[in-house]
Coordinates of C-alpha atoms and ligand atoms in Angstrom, one line a residue:
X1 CA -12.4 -11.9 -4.1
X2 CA -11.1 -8.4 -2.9
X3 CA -10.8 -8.1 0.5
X4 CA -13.6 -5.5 1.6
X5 CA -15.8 -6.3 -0.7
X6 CA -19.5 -5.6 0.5
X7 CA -17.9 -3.9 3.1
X8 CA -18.6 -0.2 3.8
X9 CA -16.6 2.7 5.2
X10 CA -17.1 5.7 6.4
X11 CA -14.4 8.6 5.8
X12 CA -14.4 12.0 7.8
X13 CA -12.1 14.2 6.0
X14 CA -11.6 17.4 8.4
X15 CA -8.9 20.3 7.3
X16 CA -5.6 19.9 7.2
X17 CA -3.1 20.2 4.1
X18 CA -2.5 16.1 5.3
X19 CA -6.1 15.9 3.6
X20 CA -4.7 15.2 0.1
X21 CA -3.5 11.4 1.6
X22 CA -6.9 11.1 2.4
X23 CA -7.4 10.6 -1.5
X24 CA -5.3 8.0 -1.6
X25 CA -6.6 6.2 1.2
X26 CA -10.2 6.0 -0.4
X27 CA -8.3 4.9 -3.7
X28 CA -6.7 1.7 -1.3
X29 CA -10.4 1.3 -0.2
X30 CA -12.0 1.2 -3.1
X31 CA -9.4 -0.8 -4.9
X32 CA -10.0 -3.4 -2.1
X33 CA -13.6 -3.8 -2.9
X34 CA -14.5 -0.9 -0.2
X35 CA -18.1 1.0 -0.4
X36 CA -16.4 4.4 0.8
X37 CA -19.1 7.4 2.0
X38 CA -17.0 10.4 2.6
X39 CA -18.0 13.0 4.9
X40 CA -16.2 16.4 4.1
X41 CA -15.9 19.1 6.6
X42 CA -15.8 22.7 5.5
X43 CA -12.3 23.1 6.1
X44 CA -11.6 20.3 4.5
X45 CA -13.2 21.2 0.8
X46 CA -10.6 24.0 1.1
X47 CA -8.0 21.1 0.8
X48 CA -9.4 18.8 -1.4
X49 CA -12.4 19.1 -3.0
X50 CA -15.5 16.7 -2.9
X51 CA -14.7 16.1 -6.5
X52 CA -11.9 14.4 -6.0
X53 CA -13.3 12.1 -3.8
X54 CA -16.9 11.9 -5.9
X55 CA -14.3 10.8 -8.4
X56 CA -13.2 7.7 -6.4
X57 CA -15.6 6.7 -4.9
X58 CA -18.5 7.1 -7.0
X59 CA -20.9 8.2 -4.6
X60 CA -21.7 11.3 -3.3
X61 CA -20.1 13.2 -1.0
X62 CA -21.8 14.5 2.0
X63 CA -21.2 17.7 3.6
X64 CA -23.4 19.1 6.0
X65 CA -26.7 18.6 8.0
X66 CA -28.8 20.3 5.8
X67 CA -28.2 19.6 2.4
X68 CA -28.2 15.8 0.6
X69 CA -28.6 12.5 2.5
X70 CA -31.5 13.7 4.1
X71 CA -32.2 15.4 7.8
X72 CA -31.2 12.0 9.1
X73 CA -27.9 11.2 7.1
X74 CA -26.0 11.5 10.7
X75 CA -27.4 8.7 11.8
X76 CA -27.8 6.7 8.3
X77 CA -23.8 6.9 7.7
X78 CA -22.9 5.5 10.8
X79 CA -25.1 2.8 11.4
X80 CA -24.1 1.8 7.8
X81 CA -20.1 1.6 7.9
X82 CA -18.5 -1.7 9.1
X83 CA -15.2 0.8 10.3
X84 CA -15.3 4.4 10.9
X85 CA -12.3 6.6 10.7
X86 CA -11.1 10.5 10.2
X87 CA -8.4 11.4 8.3
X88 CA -7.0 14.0 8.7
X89 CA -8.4 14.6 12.1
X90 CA -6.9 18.0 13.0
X91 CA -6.6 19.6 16.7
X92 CA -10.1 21.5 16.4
X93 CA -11.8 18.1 15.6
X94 CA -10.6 16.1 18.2
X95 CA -11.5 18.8 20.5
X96 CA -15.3 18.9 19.7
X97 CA -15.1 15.3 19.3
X98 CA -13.9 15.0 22.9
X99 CA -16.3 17.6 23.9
X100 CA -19.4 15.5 22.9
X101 CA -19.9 18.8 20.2
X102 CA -22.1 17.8 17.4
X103 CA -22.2 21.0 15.5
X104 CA -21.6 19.8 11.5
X105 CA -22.2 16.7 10.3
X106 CA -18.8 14.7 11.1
X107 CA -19.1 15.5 14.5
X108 CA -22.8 14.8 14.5
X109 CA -22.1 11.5 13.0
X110 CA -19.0 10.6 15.1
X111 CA -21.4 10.8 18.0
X112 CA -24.7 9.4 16.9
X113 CA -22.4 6.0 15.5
X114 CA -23.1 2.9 17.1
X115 CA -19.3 2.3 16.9
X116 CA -16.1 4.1 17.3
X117 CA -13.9 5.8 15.6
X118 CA -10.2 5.3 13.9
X119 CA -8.2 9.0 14.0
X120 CA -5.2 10.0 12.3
X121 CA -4.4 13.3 13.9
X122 CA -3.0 15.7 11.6
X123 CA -1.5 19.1 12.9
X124 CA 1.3 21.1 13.6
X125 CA 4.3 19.9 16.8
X126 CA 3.2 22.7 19.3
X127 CA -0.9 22.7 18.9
X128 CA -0.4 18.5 19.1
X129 CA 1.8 18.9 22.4
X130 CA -0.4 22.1 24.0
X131 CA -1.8 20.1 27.4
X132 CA -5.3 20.9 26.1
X133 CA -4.5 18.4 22.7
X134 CA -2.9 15.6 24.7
X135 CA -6.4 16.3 27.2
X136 CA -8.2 15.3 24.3
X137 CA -6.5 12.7 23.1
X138 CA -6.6 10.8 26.3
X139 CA -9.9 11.5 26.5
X140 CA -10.8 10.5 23.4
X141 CA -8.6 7.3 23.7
X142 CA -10.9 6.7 27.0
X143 CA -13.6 6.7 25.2
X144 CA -13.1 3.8 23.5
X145 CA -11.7 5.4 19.6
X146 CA -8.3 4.7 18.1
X147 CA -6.1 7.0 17.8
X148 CA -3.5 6.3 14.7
X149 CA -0.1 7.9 15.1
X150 CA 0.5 10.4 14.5
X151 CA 3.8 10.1 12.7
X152 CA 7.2 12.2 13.2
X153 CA 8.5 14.1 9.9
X154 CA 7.7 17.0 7.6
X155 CA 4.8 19.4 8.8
X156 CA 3.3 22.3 7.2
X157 CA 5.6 25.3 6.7
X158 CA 8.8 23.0 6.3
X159 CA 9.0 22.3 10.2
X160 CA 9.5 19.1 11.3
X161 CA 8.0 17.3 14.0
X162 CA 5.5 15.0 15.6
X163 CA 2.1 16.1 14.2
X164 CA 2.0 14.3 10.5
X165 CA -0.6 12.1 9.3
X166 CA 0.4 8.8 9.2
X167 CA 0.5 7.1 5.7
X168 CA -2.9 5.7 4.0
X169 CA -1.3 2.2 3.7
X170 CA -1.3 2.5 8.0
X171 CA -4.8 4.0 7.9
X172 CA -6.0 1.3 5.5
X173 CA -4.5 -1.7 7.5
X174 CA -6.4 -0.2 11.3
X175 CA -9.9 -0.1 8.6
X176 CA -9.1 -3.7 8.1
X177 CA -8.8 -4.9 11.2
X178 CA -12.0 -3.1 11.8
X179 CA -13.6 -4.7 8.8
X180 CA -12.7 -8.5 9.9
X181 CA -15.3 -10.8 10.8
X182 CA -15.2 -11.4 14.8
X183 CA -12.7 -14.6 15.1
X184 CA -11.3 -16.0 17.9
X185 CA -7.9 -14.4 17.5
X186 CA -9.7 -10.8 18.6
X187 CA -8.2 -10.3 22.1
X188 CA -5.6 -13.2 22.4
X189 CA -2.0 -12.3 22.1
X190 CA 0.4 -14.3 19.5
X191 CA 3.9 -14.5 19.8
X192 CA 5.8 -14.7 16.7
X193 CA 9.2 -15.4 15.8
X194 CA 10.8 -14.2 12.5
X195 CA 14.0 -13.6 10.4
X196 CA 17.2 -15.4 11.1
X197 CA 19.6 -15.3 14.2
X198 CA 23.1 -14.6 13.9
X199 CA 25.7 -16.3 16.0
X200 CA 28.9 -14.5 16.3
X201 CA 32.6 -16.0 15.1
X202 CA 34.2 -12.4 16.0
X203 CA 32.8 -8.6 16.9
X204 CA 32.9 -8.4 13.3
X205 CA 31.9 -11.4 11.4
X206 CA 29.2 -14.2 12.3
X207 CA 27.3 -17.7 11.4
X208 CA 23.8 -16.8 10.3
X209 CA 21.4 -18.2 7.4
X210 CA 19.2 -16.8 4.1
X211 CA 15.5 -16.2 6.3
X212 CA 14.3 -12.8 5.4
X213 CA 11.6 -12.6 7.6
X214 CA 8.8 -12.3 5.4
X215 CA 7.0 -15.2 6.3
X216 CA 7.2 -14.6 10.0
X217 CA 5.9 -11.5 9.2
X218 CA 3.3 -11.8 7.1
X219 CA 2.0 -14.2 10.1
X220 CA 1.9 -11.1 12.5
X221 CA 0.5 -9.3 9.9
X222 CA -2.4 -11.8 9.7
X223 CA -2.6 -12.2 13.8
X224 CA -2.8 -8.7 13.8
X225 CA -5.2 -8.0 11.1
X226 CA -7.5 -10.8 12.6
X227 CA -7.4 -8.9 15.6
X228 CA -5.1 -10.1 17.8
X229 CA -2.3 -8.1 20.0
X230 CA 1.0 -9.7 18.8
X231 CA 4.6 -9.5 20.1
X232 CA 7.2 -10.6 17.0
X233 CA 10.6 -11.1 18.1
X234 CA 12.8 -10.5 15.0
X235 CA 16.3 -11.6 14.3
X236 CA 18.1 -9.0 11.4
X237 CA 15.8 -8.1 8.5
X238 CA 15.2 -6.0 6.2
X239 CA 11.4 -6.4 6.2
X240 CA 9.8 -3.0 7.5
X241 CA 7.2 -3.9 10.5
X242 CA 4.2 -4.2 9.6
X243 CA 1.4 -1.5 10.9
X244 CA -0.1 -2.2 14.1
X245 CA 2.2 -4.1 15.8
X246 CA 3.8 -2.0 18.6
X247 CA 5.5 -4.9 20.8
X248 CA 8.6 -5.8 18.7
X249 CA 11.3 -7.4 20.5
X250 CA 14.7 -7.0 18.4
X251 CA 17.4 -9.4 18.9
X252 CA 20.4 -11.2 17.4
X253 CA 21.5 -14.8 18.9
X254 CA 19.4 -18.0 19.4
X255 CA 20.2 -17.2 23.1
X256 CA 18.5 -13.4 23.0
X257 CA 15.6 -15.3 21.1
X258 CA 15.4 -17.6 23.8
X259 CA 15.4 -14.8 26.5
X260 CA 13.1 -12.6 24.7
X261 CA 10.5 -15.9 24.1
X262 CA 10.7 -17.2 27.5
X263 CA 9.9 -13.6 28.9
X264 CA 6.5 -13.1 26.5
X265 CA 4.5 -16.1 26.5
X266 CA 2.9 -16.0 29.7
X267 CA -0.5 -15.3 29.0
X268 CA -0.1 -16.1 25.3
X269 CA -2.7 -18.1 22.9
X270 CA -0.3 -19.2 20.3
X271 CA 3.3 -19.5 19.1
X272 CA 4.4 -19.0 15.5
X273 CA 8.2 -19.9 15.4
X274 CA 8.8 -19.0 11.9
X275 CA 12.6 -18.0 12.8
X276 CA 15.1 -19.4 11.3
X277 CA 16.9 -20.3 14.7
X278 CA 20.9 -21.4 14.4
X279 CA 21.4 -24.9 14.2
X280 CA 24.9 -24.5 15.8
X281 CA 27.1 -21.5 16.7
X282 CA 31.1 -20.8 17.4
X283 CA 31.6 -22.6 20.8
X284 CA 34.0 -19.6 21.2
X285 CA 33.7 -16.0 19.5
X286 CA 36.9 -14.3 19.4
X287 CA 36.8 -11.1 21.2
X288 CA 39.3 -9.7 18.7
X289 CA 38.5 -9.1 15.1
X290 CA 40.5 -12.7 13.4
X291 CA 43.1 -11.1 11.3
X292 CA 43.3 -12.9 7.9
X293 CA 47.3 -12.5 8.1
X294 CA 46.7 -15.0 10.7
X295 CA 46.1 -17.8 8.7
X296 CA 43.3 -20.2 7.7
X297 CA 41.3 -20.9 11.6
X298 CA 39.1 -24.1 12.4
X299 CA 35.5 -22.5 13.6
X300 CA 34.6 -25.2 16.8
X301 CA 30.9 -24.8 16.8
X302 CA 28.4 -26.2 19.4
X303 CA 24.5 -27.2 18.9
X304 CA 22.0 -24.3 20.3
X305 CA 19.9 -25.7 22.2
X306 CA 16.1 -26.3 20.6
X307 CA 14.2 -23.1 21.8
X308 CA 10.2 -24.2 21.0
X309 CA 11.3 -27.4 23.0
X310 CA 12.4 -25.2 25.6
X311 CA 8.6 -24.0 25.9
X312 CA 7.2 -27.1 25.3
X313 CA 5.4 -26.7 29.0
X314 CA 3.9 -23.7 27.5
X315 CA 0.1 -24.1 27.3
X316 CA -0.5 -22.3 23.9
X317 CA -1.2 -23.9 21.2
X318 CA 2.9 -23.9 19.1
X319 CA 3.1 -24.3 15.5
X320 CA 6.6 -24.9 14.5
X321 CA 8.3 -24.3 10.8
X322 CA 10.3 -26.5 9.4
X323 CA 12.6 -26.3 5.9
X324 CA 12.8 -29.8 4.5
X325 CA 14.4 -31.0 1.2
X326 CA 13.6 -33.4 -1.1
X327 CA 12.5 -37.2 0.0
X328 CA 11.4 -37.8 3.8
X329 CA 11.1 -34.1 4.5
X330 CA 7.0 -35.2 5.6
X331 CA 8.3 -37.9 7.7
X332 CA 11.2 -35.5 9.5
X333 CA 8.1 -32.9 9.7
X334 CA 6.4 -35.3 11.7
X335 CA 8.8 -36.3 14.0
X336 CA 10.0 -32.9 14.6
X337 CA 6.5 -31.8 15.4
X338 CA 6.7 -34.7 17.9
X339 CA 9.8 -33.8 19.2
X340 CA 9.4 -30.3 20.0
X341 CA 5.8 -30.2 21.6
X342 CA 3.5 -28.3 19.0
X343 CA 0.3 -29.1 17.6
X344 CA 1.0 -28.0 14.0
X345 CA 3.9 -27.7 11.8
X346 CA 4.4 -26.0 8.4
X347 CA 7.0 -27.3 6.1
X348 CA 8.7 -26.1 3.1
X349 CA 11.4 -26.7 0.6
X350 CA 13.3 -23.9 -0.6
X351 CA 14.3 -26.1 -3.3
X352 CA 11.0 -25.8 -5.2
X353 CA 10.4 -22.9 -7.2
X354 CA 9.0 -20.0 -5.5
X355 CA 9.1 -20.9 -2.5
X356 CA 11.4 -20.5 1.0
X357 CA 13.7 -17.8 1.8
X358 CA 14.1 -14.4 0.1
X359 CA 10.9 -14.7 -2.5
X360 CA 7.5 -13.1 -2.3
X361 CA 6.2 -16.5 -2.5
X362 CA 5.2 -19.8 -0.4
X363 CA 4.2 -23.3 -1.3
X364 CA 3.6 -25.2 1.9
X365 CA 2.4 -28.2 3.7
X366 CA 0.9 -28.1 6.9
X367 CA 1.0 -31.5 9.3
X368 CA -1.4 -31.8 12.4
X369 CA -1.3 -33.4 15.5
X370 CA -3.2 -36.2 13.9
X371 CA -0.2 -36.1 11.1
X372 CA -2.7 -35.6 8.7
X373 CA -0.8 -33.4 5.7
X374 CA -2.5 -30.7 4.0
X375 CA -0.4 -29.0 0.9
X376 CA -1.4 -25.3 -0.5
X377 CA -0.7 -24.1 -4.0
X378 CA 1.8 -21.6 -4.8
X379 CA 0.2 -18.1 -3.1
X380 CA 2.0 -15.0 -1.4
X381 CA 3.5 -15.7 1.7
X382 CA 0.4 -13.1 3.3
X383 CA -2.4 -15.8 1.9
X384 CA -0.5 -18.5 2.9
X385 CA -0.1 -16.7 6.4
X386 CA -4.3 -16.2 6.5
X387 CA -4.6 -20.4 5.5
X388 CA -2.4 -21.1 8.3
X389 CA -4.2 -18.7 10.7
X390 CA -7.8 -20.2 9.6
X391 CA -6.2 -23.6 10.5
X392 CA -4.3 -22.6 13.9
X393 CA -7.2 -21.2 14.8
X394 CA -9.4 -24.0 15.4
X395 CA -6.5 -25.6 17.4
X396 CA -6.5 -22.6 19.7
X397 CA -7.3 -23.7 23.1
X398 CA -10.0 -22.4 24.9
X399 CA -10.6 -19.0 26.6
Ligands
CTP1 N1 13.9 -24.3 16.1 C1 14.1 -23.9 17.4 N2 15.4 -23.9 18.0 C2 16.4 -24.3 17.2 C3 16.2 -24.7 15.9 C4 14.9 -24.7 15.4 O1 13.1 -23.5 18.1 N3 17.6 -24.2 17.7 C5 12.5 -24.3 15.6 C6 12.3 -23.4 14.4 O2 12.0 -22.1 14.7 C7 11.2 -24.2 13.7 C8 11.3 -25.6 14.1 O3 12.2 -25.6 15.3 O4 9.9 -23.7 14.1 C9 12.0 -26.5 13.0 O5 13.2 -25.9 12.6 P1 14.2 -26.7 11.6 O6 15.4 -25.9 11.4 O7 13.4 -27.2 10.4 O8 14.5 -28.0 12.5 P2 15.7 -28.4 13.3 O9 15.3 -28.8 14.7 O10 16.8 -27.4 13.2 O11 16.1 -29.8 12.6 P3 17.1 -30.1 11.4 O12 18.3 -29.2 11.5 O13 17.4 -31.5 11.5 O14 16.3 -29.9 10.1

């Protein structure tokens, strides 16, 4: 099933050159299963016309107060759409928004909705950093709507700046984390850990291991999406962070993990430790670049020390990670969930094709408390990140 289906949107599209995206942002909609209305401001049918948009979303497009939709389409629109959002949203928007102006139909809309609204602002550096924009912004922020970026890069006129319109693919991931059911993830923060750790030999070399990150991060992605405000400490990767998530914590060795987790899970619901944490590292890095002239070297390494039993006093729930391969790897799954203090652990062998490190892909089984094992099929690691989140989240502890 796509994901928004029998979902509907509603679209403001207000004028700005950044209005063009805005076509490809109903496309995402739509191609998720989306019911997109799209309200186009004057302005904005100098940018893009309601054709376009007709086009994609097969409905029509509504424009002012007076004409289609009825005398009461302000209100209808609104009350209809599961998530709200303008795109572009330029400086003269924003301002009647903040206002309380209901002059046209957008703004007429934005106001009369029983919910608020997502905004991408879209305009050039100086009118977004005049005192009178950041006013409204605050105040608009105050009110209780979402303001999206906006983004630093090319503007208008070949200047560059703070004032773009972030991209669709951000706009479309805020509208789905509008769209989710209410769960019990909304308003709890998740830590997440993700990617490997590296332990350095010299300043220019070190021990580290084949995690990319992607299933750590499709987890945050999921937290986020379900609602929740999530922290992801990452080791290396090349993975780009995902949309939404503004507390990232970048760091290298198991001992900066360990810093950075024991420093954000106060108040925390859950622990995800998807990183690949070294098992040992060099006992002593050589300050100096090791010269190869110098000759074949023994590396001395030491254990690191277990980091989620470190937090095992922690009162969130913890659901640990574990690579296993081949025979006993349910029975070392169990202990090891034993061992280290969490309620749920999710296994997987690398071995197997398409899943562990470095693919798009996950096939893995998750072990309760009870030790009950549950295996998935073969999916992308992001629906094997929601299966794991629908089962974590009846574990969660109470508010
Ligand atoms: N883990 C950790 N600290 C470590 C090593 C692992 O917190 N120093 C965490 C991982 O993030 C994962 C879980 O422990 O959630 C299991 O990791 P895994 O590497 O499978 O287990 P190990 O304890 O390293 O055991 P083994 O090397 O025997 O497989």
């Amino acid at each position: 099933m796509r994901p928004f289906e029998g979902k509907r949107v509603l679209l403001g599209v207000s004028g700005g050159i950044a209005a063009y995206k805005s076509a490809e942002l109903v496309r995402l909609l739509v191609r998720a299963g989306a019911e997109v209305d799209v309200i186009l401001t004057r302005s904005g049918s100098r940018f893009v016309g309601p054709t376009t948009f007709e086009g994609l979303t097969g409905r029509a497009v509504h424009s002012s107060l007076w004409d289609g939709g009825g005398a009461m389409a302000h209100l209808e629109l609104g009350q209809a759409a599961g998530a709200i959002a303008v795109a572009p949203a330029t400086a003269a928007l924003l301002a009647k928004l903040a206002a309380g102006m209901a002059g046209d139909l957008l703004t007429a809309t934005l106001l009369a909705a029983p919910r608020r609204a997502l905004l991408a602002p879209a305009m050039n550096h100086r009118m977004l950093e005049h005192p009178a924009t950041q006013r409204n912004l605050a105040a608009l922020r105050g009110d209780g709507h979402t303001i999206i970026g906006p983004a630093y890069g090319e503007l208008a006129e070949r200047e560059v700046g703070w004032g773009r319109m972030v991209e669709p693919e951000v706009i479309f991931e805020h509208i789905g984390r509008e769209l989710e059911p209410e769960s019990r993830w909304r308003g709890r923060r998740v830590v997440v850990t993700a990617g490997p750790t590296r332990e350095p030999i010299d300043p220019v070399r070190f021990l580290g291991n084949r995690s990319s990150g992607r299933m750590g991060y499709a987890i945050a992605a999921a937290a986020w999406r379900r609602g929740a405000s999530v922290t992801l400490i990452t080791g290396p990767t090349d993975v780009p962070v995902p949309p939404g998530i503004e507390d990232v914590k970048p760091v290298e060795t198991a001992q900066e993990m360990c810093s950075a987790l024991h420093a954000s899970l106060d108040g925390a619901a859950a622990l995800f430790m998807v990183a690949a944490v070294a098992d040992f590292r060099p006992a002593e890095p050589d300050s100096q670049k090791i010269r190869r002239g110098d000759g074949m070297k023994q590396i001395i390494v030491e254990a690191v020390p277990d980091l989620l039993a470190s937090v095992a006093g922690a009162s969130c729930l913890k659901v640990a990670f574990a690579v296993e391969m081949g025979e006993g790897g349910l029975e070392s799954a169990r202990r090891k969930l034993e061992e280290k203090g969490a309620q749920m652990i999710v296994l997987n062998d690398p071995s197997e094709p398409g899943a562990g490190f470095e693919v798009e892909t996950n096939r893995v089984t998750i072990v309760d408390a009870s030790g009950e094992a549950e295996q998935l099929p073969l999916a992308t690691k992001g629906e094997v990140a929601d299966e794991i989140l629908n089962r974590a989240e009846r574990l969660l502890p109470g508010e």
